[in-house]
mmCIF file with all atom_site columns, C-alpha atoms in Angstrom:
data_model
loop_
_atom_site.group_PDB
_atom_site.id
_atom_site.type_symbol
_atom_site.label_atom_id
_atom_site.label_alt_id
_atom_site.label_comp_id
_atom_site.label_asym_id
_atom_site.label_entity_id
_atom_site.label_seq_id
_atom_site.pdbx_PDB_ins_code
_atom_site.Cartn_x
_atom_site.Cartn_y
_atom_site.Cartn_z
_atom_site.occupancy
_atom_site.B_iso_or_equiv
_atom_site.pdbx_formal_charge
_atom_site.auth_seq_id
_atom_site.auth_comp_id
_atom_site.auth_asym_id
_atom_site.auth_atom_id
_atom_site.pdbx_PDB_model_num
ATOM 1   C CA . MET A 1 1   ? -0.386  0.048   -0.200 1.00 51.00 ? 1   MET A CA 1
ATOM 2   C CA . SER A 1 2   ? 1.880   3.764   -1.241 1.00 68.00 ? 2   SER A CA 1
ATOM 3   C CA . THR A 1 3   ? 1.734   5.988   1.320  1.00 78.00 ? 3   THR A CA 1
ATOM 4   C CA . GLN A 1 4   ? -0.456  9.257   0.162  1.00 89.00 ? 4   GLN A CA 1
ATOM 5   C CA . THR A 1 5   ? 0.539   12.549  1.657  1.00 93.00 ? 5   THR A CA 1
ATOM 6   C CA . LEU A 1 6   ? -1.849  15.095  3.910  1.00 93.00 ? 6   LEU A CA 1
ATOM 7   C CA . PRO A 1 7   ? -3.695  17.721  3.348  1.00 95.00 ? 7   PRO A CA 1
ATOM 8   C CA . ALA A 1 8   ? -2.490  20.770  4.288  1.00 96.00 ? 8   ALA A CA 1
ATOM 9   C CA . LEU A 1 9   ? -4.073  21.712  7.489  1.00 97.00 ? 9   LEU A CA 1
ATOM 10  C CA . ASP A 1 10  ? -2.649  25.256  7.956  1.00 97.00 ? 10  ASP A CA 1
ATOM 11  C CA . ASN A 1 11  ? -3.686  27.151  5.150  1.00 95.00 ? 11  ASN A CA 1
ATOM 12  C CA . SER A 1 12  ? -7.443  25.543  5.757  1.00 96.00 ? 12  SER A CA 1
ATOM 13  C CA . LEU A 1 13  ? -6.937  26.576  9.524  1.00 95.00 ? 13  LEU A CA 1
ATOM 14  C CA . TYR A 1 14  ? -5.684  29.739  8.371  1.00 95.00 ? 14  TYR A CA 1
ATOM 15  C CA . PRO A 1 15  ? -5.688  33.392  8.639  1.00 94.00 ? 15  PRO A CA 1
ATOM 16  C CA . GLN A 1 16  ? -8.197  33.805  11.529 1.00 90.00 ? 16  GLN A CA 1
ATOM 17  C CA . THR A 1 17  ? -9.667  35.565  13.900 1.00 89.00 ? 17  THR A CA 1
ATOM 18  C CA . TRP A 1 18  ? -8.136  34.918  17.728 1.00 87.00 ? 18  TRP A CA 1
ATOM 19  C CA . GLN A 1 19  ? -9.340  36.723  20.006 1.00 87.00 ? 19  GLN A CA 1
ATOM 20  C CA . GLN A 1 20  ? -10.637 39.681  17.897 1.00 89.00 ? 20  GLN A CA 1
ATOM 21  C CA . GLN A 1 21  ? -7.455  39.695  16.545 1.00 93.00 ? 21  GLN A CA 1
ATOM 22  C CA . THR A 1 22  ? -6.243  38.193  13.083 1.00 94.00 ? 22  THR A CA 1
ATOM 23  C CA . PHE A 1 23  ? -3.727  35.658  12.444 1.00 96.00 ? 23  PHE A CA 1
ATOM 24  C CA . GLY A 1 24  ? -2.488  34.366  9.013  1.00 96.00 ? 24  GLY A CA 1
ATOM 25  C CA . SER A 1 25  ? 0.314   31.502  10.694 1.00 96.00 ? 25  SER A CA 1
ATOM 26  C CA . PRO A 1 26  ? 0.362   29.710  13.272 1.00 96.00 ? 26  PRO A CA 1
ATOM 27  C CA . GLN A 1 27  ? 4.047   31.213  13.263 1.00 96.00 ? 27  GLN A CA 1
ATOM 28  C CA . SER A 1 28  ? 2.115   34.948  14.238 1.00 96.00 ? 28  SER A CA 1
ATOM 29  C CA . LEU A 1 29  ? -0.388  33.715  16.709 1.00 96.00 ? 29  LEU A CA 1
ATOM 30  C CA . LEU A 1 30  ? 2.641   31.404  18.236 1.00 96.00 ? 30  LEU A CA 1
ATOM 31  C CA . MET A 1 31  ? 4.418   34.865  18.876 1.00 95.00 ? 31  MET A CA 1
ATOM 32  C CA . ALA A 1 32  ? 0.742   36.511  19.591 1.00 95.00 ? 32  ALA A CA 1
ATOM 33  C CA . LEU A 1 33  ? 0.717   33.647  22.288 1.00 95.00 ? 33  LEU A CA 1
ATOM 34  C CA . LEU A 1 34  ? 3.902   33.365  24.084 1.00 93.00 ? 34  LEU A CA 1
ATOM 35  C CA . THR A 1 35  ? 4.207   37.856  24.177 1.00 92.00 ? 35  THR A CA 1
ATOM 36  C CA . GLY A 1 36  ? 1.483   37.552  26.512 1.00 90.00 ? 36  GLY A CA 1
ATOM 37  C CA . SER A 1 37  ? -0.758  39.847  23.574 1.00 91.00 ? 37  SER A CA 1
ATOM 38  C CA . VAL A 1 38  ? -3.160  36.238  23.542 1.00 93.00 ? 38  VAL A CA 1
ATOM 39  C CA . ILE A 1 39  ? -4.284  34.648  26.475 1.00 93.00 ? 39  ILE A CA 1
ATOM 40  C CA . PRO A 1 40  ? -3.157  30.739  25.584 1.00 94.00 ? 40  PRO A CA 1
ATOM 41  C CA . ASP A 1 41  ? -6.664  28.999  25.347 1.00 94.00 ? 41  ASP A CA 1
ATOM 42  C CA . ALA A 1 42  ? -6.667  25.493  24.421 1.00 95.00 ? 42  ALA A CA 1
ATOM 43  C CA . ASN A 1 43  ? -9.903  24.935  24.584 1.00 93.00 ? 43  ASN A CA 1
ATOM 44  C CA . ALA A 1 44  ? -10.962 26.833  22.074 1.00 93.00 ? 44  ALA A CA 1
ATOM 45  C CA . PHE A 1 45  ? -8.348  26.322  19.633 1.00 95.00 ? 45  PHE A CA 1
ATOM 46  C CA . THR A 1 46  ? -9.713  22.581  20.026 1.00 94.00 ? 46  THR A CA 1
ATOM 47  C CA . LYS A 1 47  ? -13.338 23.248  18.796 1.00 93.00 ? 47  LYS A CA 1
ATOM 48  C CA . GLN A 1 48  ? -11.422 25.319  15.744 1.00 93.00 ? 48  GLN A CA 1
ATOM 49  C CA . LEU A 1 49  ? -10.030 22.519  14.530 1.00 95.00 ? 49  LEU A CA 1
ATOM 50  C CA . LEU A 1 50  ? -12.967 19.970  15.346 1.00 92.00 ? 50  LEU A CA 1
ATOM 51  C CA . ALA A 1 51  ? -15.010 22.205  13.068 1.00 94.00 ? 51  ALA A CA 1
ATOM 52  C CA . ASN A 1 52  ? -12.136 21.602  9.979  1.00 96.00 ? 52  ASN A CA 1
ATOM 53  C CA . ASP A 1 53  ? -13.207 19.085  7.750  1.00 95.00 ? 53  ASP A CA 1
ATOM 54  C CA . VAL A 1 54  ? -9.146  19.020  6.657  1.00 96.00 ? 54  VAL A CA 1
ATOM 55  C CA . TYR A 1 55  ? -8.657  18.629  10.873 1.00 95.00 ? 55  TYR A CA 1
ATOM 56  C CA . GLN A 1 56  ? -11.876 15.310  10.641 1.00 92.00 ? 56  GLN A CA 1
ATOM 57  C CA . GLU A 1 57  ? -9.747  14.256  7.575  1.00 91.00 ? 57  GLU A CA 1
ATOM 58  C CA . TRP A 1 58  ? -7.399  13.774  9.660  1.00 92.00 ? 58  TRP A CA 1
ATOM 59  C CA . ILE A 1 59  ? -7.903  12.549  12.183 1.00 88.00 ? 59  ILE A CA 1
ATOM 60  C CA . ASN A 1 60  ? -10.525 9.745   11.108 1.00 84.00 ? 60  ASN A CA 1
ATOM 61  C CA . PHE A 1 61  ? -7.923  8.418   8.859  1.00 78.00 ? 61  PHE A CA 1
ATOM 62  C CA . SER A 1 62  ? -6.454  6.634   11.301 1.00 72.00 ? 62  SER A CA 1
ATOM 63  C CA . VAL A 1 63  ? -8.328  4.907   14.840 1.00 63.00 ? 63  VAL A CA 1
ATOM 64  C CA . PHE A 1 64  ? -5.483  5.267   17.235 1.00 61.00 ? 64  PHE A CA 1
ATOM 65  C CA . GLY A 1 65  ? -5.102  7.543   20.636 1.00 51.00 ? 65  GLY A CA 1
ATOM 66  C CA . ARG A 1 66  ? -3.727  8.379   22.944 1.00 53.00 ? 66  ARG A CA 1
ATOM 67  C CA . TYR A 1 67  ? -3.143  4.471   24.803 1.00 53.00 ? 67  TYR A CA 1
ATOM 68  C CA . LEU A 1 68  ? -1.699  3.279   22.170 1.00 61.00 ? 68  LEU A CA 1
ATOM 69  C CA . GLN A 1 69  ? 0.845   6.060   21.871 1.00 56.00 ? 69  GLN A CA 1
ATOM 70  C CA . ARG A 1 70  ? 1.412   6.570   25.226 1.00 57.00 ? 70  ARG A CA 1
ATOM 71  C CA . ASN A 1 71  ? 1.905   2.239   26.240 1.00 59.00 ? 71  ASN A CA 1
ATOM 72  C CA . PHE A 1 72  ? 4.357   1.733   22.104 1.00 60.00 ? 72  PHE A CA 1
ATOM 73  C CA . ALA A 1 73  ? 5.952   4.697   23.311 1.00 60.00 ? 73  ALA A CA 1
ATOM 74  C CA . ALA A 1 74  ? 7.752   2.618   26.725 1.00 60.00 ? 74  ALA A CA 1
ATOM 75  C CA . PHE A 1 75  ? 7.055   -0.446  24.748 1.00 60.00 ? 75  PHE A CA 1
ATOM 76  C CA . TYR A 1 76  ? 9.468   0.701   22.433 1.00 58.00 ? 76  TYR A CA 1
ATOM 77  C CA . ARG A 1 77  ? 12.845  2.283   24.750 1.00 60.00 ? 77  ARG A CA 1
ATOM 78  C CA . GLN A 1 78  ? 11.731  -0.851  26.538 1.00 61.00 ? 78  GLN A CA 1
ATOM 79  C CA . THR A 1 79  ? 15.594  -2.536  27.446 1.00 58.00 ? 79  THR A CA 1
ATOM 80  C CA . GLU A 1 80  ? 15.117  -5.459  29.944 1.00 59.00 ? 80  GLU A CA 1
ATOM 81  C CA . ASP A 1 81  ? 13.147  -8.164  27.761 1.00 56.00 ? 81  ASP A CA 1
ATOM 82  C CA . SER A 1 82  ? 15.369  -9.632  25.542 1.00 55.00 ? 82  SER A CA 1
ATOM 83  C CA . PHE A 1 83  ? 12.970  -12.273 25.023 1.00 51.00 ? 83  PHE A CA 1
ATOM 84  C CA . ASN A 1 84  ? 11.017  -9.853  22.364 1.00 59.00 ? 84  ASN A CA 1
ATOM 85  C CA . VAL A 1 85  ? 12.934  -7.949  21.012 1.00 59.00 ? 85  VAL A CA 1
ATOM 86  C CA . ASP A 1 86  ? 12.067  -7.461  17.996 1.00 61.00 ? 86  ASP A CA 1
ATOM 87  C CA . MET A 1 87  ? 8.240   -6.405  19.224 1.00 60.00 ? 87  MET A CA 1
ATOM 88  C CA . PRO A 1 88  ? 9.024   -3.051  18.700 1.00 66.00 ? 88  PRO A CA 1
ATOM 89  C CA . ALA A 1 89  ? 10.326  -2.648  15.552 1.00 71.00 ? 89  ALA A CA 1
ATOM 90  C CA . LEU A 1 90  ? 7.255   -5.434  14.153 1.00 70.00 ? 90  LEU A CA 1
ATOM 91  C CA . PHE A 1 91  ? 4.764   -2.564  16.156 1.00 73.00 ? 91  PHE A CA 1
ATOM 92  C CA . ARG A 1 92  ? 5.702   0.171   14.419 1.00 74.00 ? 92  ARG A CA 1
ATOM 93  C CA . ARG A 1 93  ? 5.895   -1.352  10.468 1.00 76.00 ? 93  ARG A CA 1
ATOM 94  C CA . GLU A 1 94  ? 1.923   -1.923  12.094 1.00 74.00 ? 94  GLU A CA 1
ATOM 95  C CA . LEU A 1 95  ? 1.816   2.047   12.717 1.00 78.00 ? 95  LEU A CA 1
ATOM 96  C CA . MET A 1 96  ? 4.228   2.909   9.142  1.00 81.00 ? 96  MET A CA 1
ATOM 97  C CA . ARG A 1 97  ? 0.375   0.588   7.429  1.00 78.00 ? 97  ARG A CA 1
ATOM 98  C CA . HIS A 1 98  ? -1.467  4.157   8.995  1.00 77.00 ? 98  HIS A CA 1
ATOM 99  C CA . ALA A 1 99  ? 0.772   6.591   8.392  1.00 86.00 ? 99  ALA A CA 1
ATOM 100 C CA . GLN A 1 100 ? 0.722   9.084   6.399  1.00 91.00 ? 100 GLN A CA 1
ATOM 101 C CA . PHE A 1 101 ? 3.327   11.908  4.282  1.00 95.00 ? 101 PHE A CA 1
ATOM 102 C CA . LEU A 1 102 ? 3.237   15.128  6.250  1.00 97.00 ? 102 LEU A CA 1
ATOM 103 C CA . PRO A 1 103 ? 2.010   17.801  4.360  1.00 97.00 ? 103 PRO A CA 1
ATOM 104 C CA . LEU A 1 104 ? 5.518   20.294  3.331  1.00 97.00 ? 104 LEU A CA 1
ATOM 105 C CA . GLU A 1 105 ? 5.483   22.928  5.469  1.00 96.00 ? 105 GLU A CA 1
ATOM 106 C CA . GLN A 1 106 ? 3.489   22.007  8.296  1.00 97.00 ? 106 GLN A CA 1
ATOM 107 C CA . ILE A 1 107 ? 3.523   23.564  11.489 1.00 98.00 ? 107 ILE A CA 1
ATOM 108 C CA . LEU A 1 108 ? 3.873   21.728  14.153 1.00 98.00 ? 108 LEU A CA 1
ATOM 109 C CA . PHE A 1 109 ? 5.261   22.545  17.820 1.00 98.00 ? 109 PHE A CA 1
ATOM 110 C CA . VAL A 1 110 ? 6.787   20.696  21.254 1.00 97.00 ? 110 VAL A CA 1
ATOM 111 C CA . ALA A 1 111 ? 6.887   21.759  24.511 1.00 96.00 ? 111 ALA A CA 1
ATOM 112 C CA . GLY A 1 112 ? 9.723   21.201  26.908 1.00 94.00 ? 112 GLY A CA 1
ATOM 113 C CA . ASN A 1 113 ? 13.240  20.204  25.627 1.00 94.00 ? 113 ASN A CA 1
ATOM 114 C CA . ILE A 1 114 ? 12.701  18.359  22.571 1.00 94.00 ? 114 ILE A CA 1
ATOM 115 C CA . PRO A 1 115 ? 13.531  14.538  24.208 1.00 89.00 ? 115 PRO A CA 1
ATOM 116 C CA . LYS A 1 116 ? 17.609  13.709  23.251 1.00 88.00 ? 116 LYS A CA 1
ATOM 117 C CA . ASN A 1 117 ? 16.763  9.509   21.458 1.00 87.00 ? 117 ASN A CA 1
ATOM 118 C CA . ALA A 1 118 ? 14.667  11.290  19.530 1.00 90.00 ? 118 ALA A CA 1
ATOM 119 C CA . ARG A 1 119 ? 16.668  12.274  16.217 1.00 92.00 ? 119 ARG A CA 1
ATOM 120 C CA . GLN A 1 120 ? 17.548  8.054   16.536 1.00 88.00 ? 120 GLN A CA 1
ATOM 121 C CA . GLU A 1 121 ? 14.272  6.573   17.609 1.00 85.00 ? 121 GLU A CA 1
ATOM 122 C CA . LYS A 1 122 ? 12.741  8.933   14.887 1.00 90.00 ? 122 LYS A CA 1
ATOM 123 C CA . LEU A 1 123 ? 9.879   9.606   17.287 1.00 88.00 ? 123 LEU A CA 1
ATOM 124 C CA . LEU A 1 124 ? 8.277   11.769  18.689 1.00 92.00 ? 124 LEU A CA 1
ATOM 125 C CA . THR A 1 125 ? 4.570   12.790  19.963 1.00 92.00 ? 125 THR A CA 1
ATOM 126 C CA . THR A 1 126 ? 4.228   16.866  18.558 1.00 96.00 ? 126 THR A CA 1
ATOM 127 C CA . THR A 1 127 ? 1.300   19.320  18.801 1.00 97.00 ? 127 THR A CA 1
ATOM 128 C CA . VAL A 1 128 ? -1.242  21.374  15.541 1.00 97.00 ? 128 VAL A CA 1
ATOM 129 C CA . ASN A 1 129 ? -3.145  23.234  19.588 1.00 97.00 ? 129 ASN A CA 1
ATOM 130 C CA . PRO A 1 130 ? -0.200  26.317  19.908 1.00 97.00 ? 130 PRO A CA 1
ATOM 131 C CA . ALA A 1 131 ? -3.148  27.286  23.032 1.00 96.00 ? 131 ALA A CA 1
ATOM 132 C CA . THR A 1 132 ? -1.786  23.247  24.074 1.00 96.00 ? 132 THR A CA 1
ATOM 133 C CA . ALA A 1 133 ? 1.993   23.904  23.440 1.00 97.00 ? 133 ALA A CA 1
ATOM 134 C CA . VAL A 1 134 ? 2.342   27.381  24.906 1.00 96.00 ? 134 VAL A CA 1
ATOM 135 C CA . ILE A 1 135 ? 0.637   25.865  28.333 1.00 95.00 ? 135 ILE A CA 1
ATOM 136 C CA . ASN A 1 136 ? 1.912   22.883  28.722 1.00 94.00 ? 136 ASN A CA 1
ATOM 137 C CA . ALA A 1 137 ? 4.687   24.344  28.561 1.00 93.00 ? 137 ALA A CA 1
ATOM 138 C CA . GLN A 1 138 ? 4.369   26.637  31.461 1.00 89.00 ? 138 GLN A CA 1
ATOM 139 C CA . ASN A 1 139 ? 3.481   23.344  33.766 1.00 88.00 ? 139 ASN A CA 1
ATOM 140 C CA . LEU A 1 140 ? 7.008   22.348  32.884 1.00 86.00 ? 140 LEU A CA 1
ATOM 141 C CA . SER A 1 141 ? 8.645   25.319  33.618 1.00 81.00 ? 141 SER A CA 1
ATOM 142 C CA . GLN A 1 142 ? 6.374   25.588  36.882 1.00 77.00 ? 142 GLN A CA 1
ATOM 143 C CA . ARG A 1 143 ? 8.328   22.104  37.830 1.00 70.00 ? 143 ARG A CA 1
ATOM 144 C CA . MET A 1 144 ? 11.246  23.076  37.350 1.00 63.00 ? 144 MET A CA 1
ATOM 145 C CA . ILE A 1 145 ? 13.095  24.549  40.710 1.00 53.00 ? 145 ILE A CA 1
ATOM 146 C CA . VAL A 1 146 ? 14.602  28.069  39.267 1.00 55.00 ? 146 VAL A CA 1
ATOM 147 C CA . ASN A 1 147 ? 14.844  31.653  40.430 1.00 48.00 ? 147 ASN A CA 1
ATOM 148 C CA . LYS A 1 148 ? 13.463  32.610  36.849 1.00 51.00 ? 148 LYS A CA 1
ATOM 149 C CA . GLN A 1 149 ? 11.515  30.062  35.044 1.00 65.00 ? 149 GLN A CA 1
ATOM 150 C CA . GLN A 1 150 ? 11.862  30.028  31.265 1.00 80.00 ? 150 GLN A CA 1
ATOM 151 C CA . ILE A 1 151 ? 9.342   28.738  28.602 1.00 89.00 ? 151 ILE A CA 1
ATOM 152 C CA . VAL A 1 152 ? 11.047  26.245  25.792 1.00 94.00 ? 152 VAL A CA 1
ATOM 153 C CA . LEU A 1 153 ? 8.398   25.734  23.467 1.00 96.00 ? 153 LEU A CA 1
ATOM 154 C CA . ASN A 1 154 ? 9.622   24.100  19.484 1.00 98.00 ? 154 ASN A CA 1
ATOM 155 C CA . GLN A 1 155 ? 8.264   25.357  17.190 1.00 98.00 ? 155 GLN A CA 1
ATOM 156 C CA . ILE A 1 156 ? 8.472   22.529  14.023 1.00 98.00 ? 156 ILE A CA 1
ATOM 157 C CA . LYS A 1 157 ? 8.641   22.826  10.589 1.00 98.00 ? 157 LYS A CA 1
ATOM 158 C CA . VAL A 1 158 ? 8.058   19.990  7.785  1.00 98.00 ? 158 VAL A CA 1
ATOM 159 C CA . ALA A 1 159 ? 10.309  20.394  5.286  1.00 97.00 ? 159 ALA A CA 1
ATOM 160 C CA . SER A 1 160 ? 10.898  17.902  3.025  1.00 96.00 ? 160 SER A CA 1
ATOM 161 C CA . ARG A 1 161 ? 7.965   15.604  1.931  1.00 93.00 ? 161 ARG A CA 1
ATOM 162 C CA . GLN A 1 162 ? 9.735   11.656  3.885  1.00 93.00 ? 162 GLN A CA 1
ATOM 163 C CA . VAL A 1 163 ? 8.061   12.580  7.215  1.00 97.00 ? 163 VAL A CA 1
ATOM 164 C CA . VAL A 1 164 ? 5.975   10.523  8.775  1.00 94.00 ? 164 VAL A CA 1
ATOM 165 C CA . GLY A 1 165 ? 3.373   10.069  10.766 1.00 92.00 ? 165 GLY A CA 1
ATOM 166 C CA . PHE A 1 166 ? -0.660  10.546  12.066 1.00 89.00 ? 166 PHE A CA 1
ATOM 167 C CA . ALA A 1 167 ? -3.493  12.466  13.981 1.00 90.00 ? 167 ALA A CA 1
ATOM 168 C CA . LEU A 1 168 ? -3.984  10.956  17.283 1.00 86.00 ? 168 LEU A CA 1
ATOM 169 C CA . ARG A 1 169 ? -7.821  10.745  18.124 1.00 81.00 ? 169 ARG A CA 1
ATOM 170 C CA . HIS A 1 170 ? -8.795  11.911  21.739 1.00 78.00 ? 170 HIS A CA 1
ATOM 171 C CA . ASN A 1 171 ? -11.898 11.464  23.437 1.00 73.00 ? 171 ASN A CA 1
ATOM 172 C CA . LYS A 1 172 ? -13.792 14.574  22.834 1.00 71.00 ? 172 LYS A CA 1
ATOM 173 C CA . ARG A 1 173 ? -15.182 14.471  26.947 1.00 69.00 ? 173 ARG A CA 1
ATOM 174 C CA . THR A 1 174 ? -12.697 14.117  28.719 1.00 69.00 ? 174 THR A CA 1
ATOM 175 C CA . SER A 1 175 ? -8.971  16.590  29.411 1.00 74.00 ? 175 SER A CA 1
ATOM 176 C CA . GLU A 1 176 ? -7.251  14.831  26.474 1.00 78.00 ? 176 GLU A CA 1
ATOM 177 C CA . ARG A 1 177 ? -9.960  16.703  23.644 1.00 82.00 ? 177 ARG A CA 1
ATOM 178 C CA . THR A 1 178 ? -7.069  19.538  23.671 1.00 91.00 ? 178 THR A CA 1
ATOM 179 C CA . ARG A 1 179 ? -4.317  17.570  22.889 1.00 91.00 ? 179 ARG A CA 1
ATOM 180 C CA . ASN A 1 180 ? -4.063  17.475  18.610 1.00 94.00 ? 180 ASN A CA 1
ATOM 181 C CA . GLU A 1 181 ? -1.191  15.512  19.199 1.00 92.00 ? 181 GLU A CA 1
ATOM 182 C CA . VAL A 1 182 ? 0.872   14.547  15.629 1.00 94.00 ? 182 VAL A CA 1
ATOM 183 C CA . LEU A 1 183 ? 2.492   11.082  16.229 1.00 91.00 ? 183 LEU A CA 1
ATOM 184 C CA . ILE A 1 184 ? 5.664   11.448  13.746 1.00 93.00 ? 184 ILE A CA 1
ATOM 185 C CA . LEU A 1 185 ? 7.688   7.951   12.958 1.00 90.00 ? 185 LEU A CA 1
ATOM 186 C CA . ASP A 1 186 ? 9.159   8.613   10.553 1.00 92.00 ? 186 ASP A CA 1
ATOM 187 C CA . PHE A 1 187 ? 11.588  11.338  9.946  1.00 96.00 ? 187 PHE A CA 1
ATOM 188 C CA . LYS A 1 188 ? 15.696  11.822  7.953  1.00 96.00 ? 188 LYS A CA 1
ATOM 189 C CA . ASP A 1 189 ? 16.522  14.341  10.401 1.00 96.00 ? 189 ASP A CA 1
ATOM 190 C CA . LEU A 1 190 ? 15.551  16.679  12.834 1.00 97.00 ? 190 LEU A CA 1
ATOM 191 C CA . ARG A 1 191 ? 17.234  20.490  12.550 1.00 96.00 ? 191 ARG A CA 1
ATOM 192 C CA . LEU A 1 192 ? 17.957  23.313  14.963 1.00 97.00 ? 192 LEU A CA 1
ATOM 193 C CA . VAL A 1 193 ? 17.819  26.336  12.270 1.00 97.00 ? 193 VAL A CA 1
ATOM 194 C CA . ASP A 1 194 ? 17.433  29.297  14.556 1.00 97.00 ? 194 ASP A CA 1
ATOM 195 C CA . GLU A 1 195 ? 17.138  30.273  18.518 1.00 95.00 ? 195 GLU A CA 1
ATOM 196 C CA . LYS A 1 196 ? 15.383  33.266  20.007 1.00 95.00 ? 196 LYS A CA 1
ATOM 197 C CA . THR A 1 197 ? 14.250  34.876  24.258 1.00 93.00 ? 197 THR A CA 1
ATOM 198 C CA . VAL A 1 198 ? 10.368  36.516  23.481 1.00 92.00 ? 198 VAL A CA 1
ATOM 199 C CA . GLU A 1 199 ? 9.787   39.224  26.418 1.00 84.00 ? 199 GLU A CA 1
ATOM 200 C CA . LYS A 1 200 ? 6.296   38.404  28.345 1.00 74.00 ? 200 LYS A CA 1
ATOM 201 C CA . GLU A 1 201 ? 3.888   41.278  28.826 1.00 64.00 ? 201 GLU A CA 1
ATOM 202 C CA . ILE A 1 202 ? 2.732   41.223  32.078 1.00 44.00 ? 202 ILE A CA 1
ATOM 203 C CA . LEU A 1 203 ? -1.358  39.902  30.742 1.00 42.00 ? 203 LEU A CA 1
ATOM 204 C CA . GLU A 1 204 ? -3.796  37.962  33.790 1.00 41.00 ? 204 GLU A CA 1
ATOM 205 C CA . ALA A 1 205 ? -4.969  34.344  32.479 1.00 40.00 ? 205 ALA A CA 1
ATOM 206 C CA . SER A 1 206 ? -7.777  34.377  33.672 1.00 36.00 ? 206 SER A CA 1
ATOM 207 C CA . ARG A 1 207 ? -9.910  32.619  30.475 1.00 39.00 ? 207 ARG A CA 1
ATOM 208 C CA . VAL A 1 208 ? -10.898 28.580  30.187 1.00 40.00 ? 208 VAL A CA 1
ATOM 209 C CA . GLY A 1 209 ? -7.611  26.544  29.462 1.00 43.00 ? 209 GLY A CA 1
ATOM 210 C CA . ALA A 1 210 ? -5.065  29.095  30.922 1.00 45.00 ? 210 ALA A CA 1
ATOM 211 C CA . SER A 1 211 ? -3.948  28.424  34.188 1.00 42.00 ? 211 SER A CA 1
ATOM 212 C CA . ILE A 1 212 ? -0.850  30.041  34.931 1.00 42.00 ? 212 ILE A CA 1
ATOM 213 C CA . ASP A 1 213 ? -0.815  33.310  34.827 1.00 44.00 ? 213 ASP A CA 1
ATOM 214 C CA . ILE A 1 214 ? 1.683   35.071  33.012 1.00 43.00 ? 214 ILE A CA 1
ATOM 215 C CA . ASN A 1 215 ? 4.341   37.161  34.195 1.00 42.00 ? 215 ASN A CA 1
ATOM 216 C CA . THR A 1 216 ? 7.230   39.898  33.646 1.00 41.00 ? 216 THR A CA 1
ATOM 217 C CA . ASP A 1 217 ? 9.732   37.737  34.978 1.00 44.00 ? 217 ASP A CA 1
ATOM 218 C CA . THR A 1 218 ? 8.997   34.581  32.707 1.00 65.00 ? 218 THR A CA 1
ATOM 219 C CA . ALA A 1 219 ? 10.839  34.702  29.375 1.00 82.00 ? 219 ALA A CA 1
ATOM 220 C CA . ALA A 1 220 ? 10.379  31.903  26.306 1.00 91.00 ? 220 ALA A CA 1
ATOM 221 C CA . LEU A 1 221 ? 12.710  30.036  24.825 1.00 95.00 ? 221 LEU A CA 1
ATOM 222 C CA . LEU A 1 222 ? 12.212  29.265  21.632 1.00 96.00 ? 222 LEU A CA 1
ATOM 223 C CA . ARG A 1 223 ? 13.225  26.585  19.601 1.00 97.00 ? 223 ARG A CA 1
ATOM 224 C CA . TYR A 1 224 ? 13.381  26.804  15.682 1.00 98.00 ? 224 TYR A CA 1
ATOM 225 C CA . TYR A 1 225 ? 12.913  23.718  13.769 1.00 98.00 ? 225 TYR A CA 1
ATOM 226 C CA . GLU A 1 226 ? 13.373  21.759  10.567 1.00 98.00 ? 226 GLU A CA 1
ATOM 227 C CA . LEU A 1 227 ? 12.048  17.828  10.123 1.00 97.00 ? 227 LEU A CA 1
ATOM 228 C CA . ARG A 1 228 ? 13.204  16.924  6.673  1.00 96.00 ? 228 ARG A CA 1
#
């Protein structure tokens, strides 16, 4: 069975209006979220995704959800069970049968530091929801025992037509609905191309999905990657 390419999601989502402002790209929306120009509301963005025909095509292509993703990631990294040493590769090949190429220029997000073994395993869990990524990065920074917390966020652009993965389907009635994850199963290279520090403005986090206050003591480190 030949691998097909998912339709371009970002082209169908942008430009879009977000809290009385219009954004022409996921990059511009992410920057507004990081600087505090708009409040990160993951639930609101998820509603826009679920109302989008292209995203529905993404998530309906596969029946796999977070339970499978979480257990596959753990199983793939196990080293103790030598009896089942070939199982992770077999499992991965089965998942690849349900995967597609991601569209060129698609933007994905990862909160926190990208796992060191991602390049070796060719396995990476991302999200297409920039608000979810910002909130997750804030949560991670809160757990760091440092005087000046720093949010770390990664913006990943699909830069070749050989990146393989699929969108995970989540239960619409649980907190997982705002994850909007895409599991990357294969790629040639994950390359850091730029990074910058983004200073935040004072903003009261008062809406649903923005449970952490943004303050002037917190800066965001934004890393730009290309996925080939």
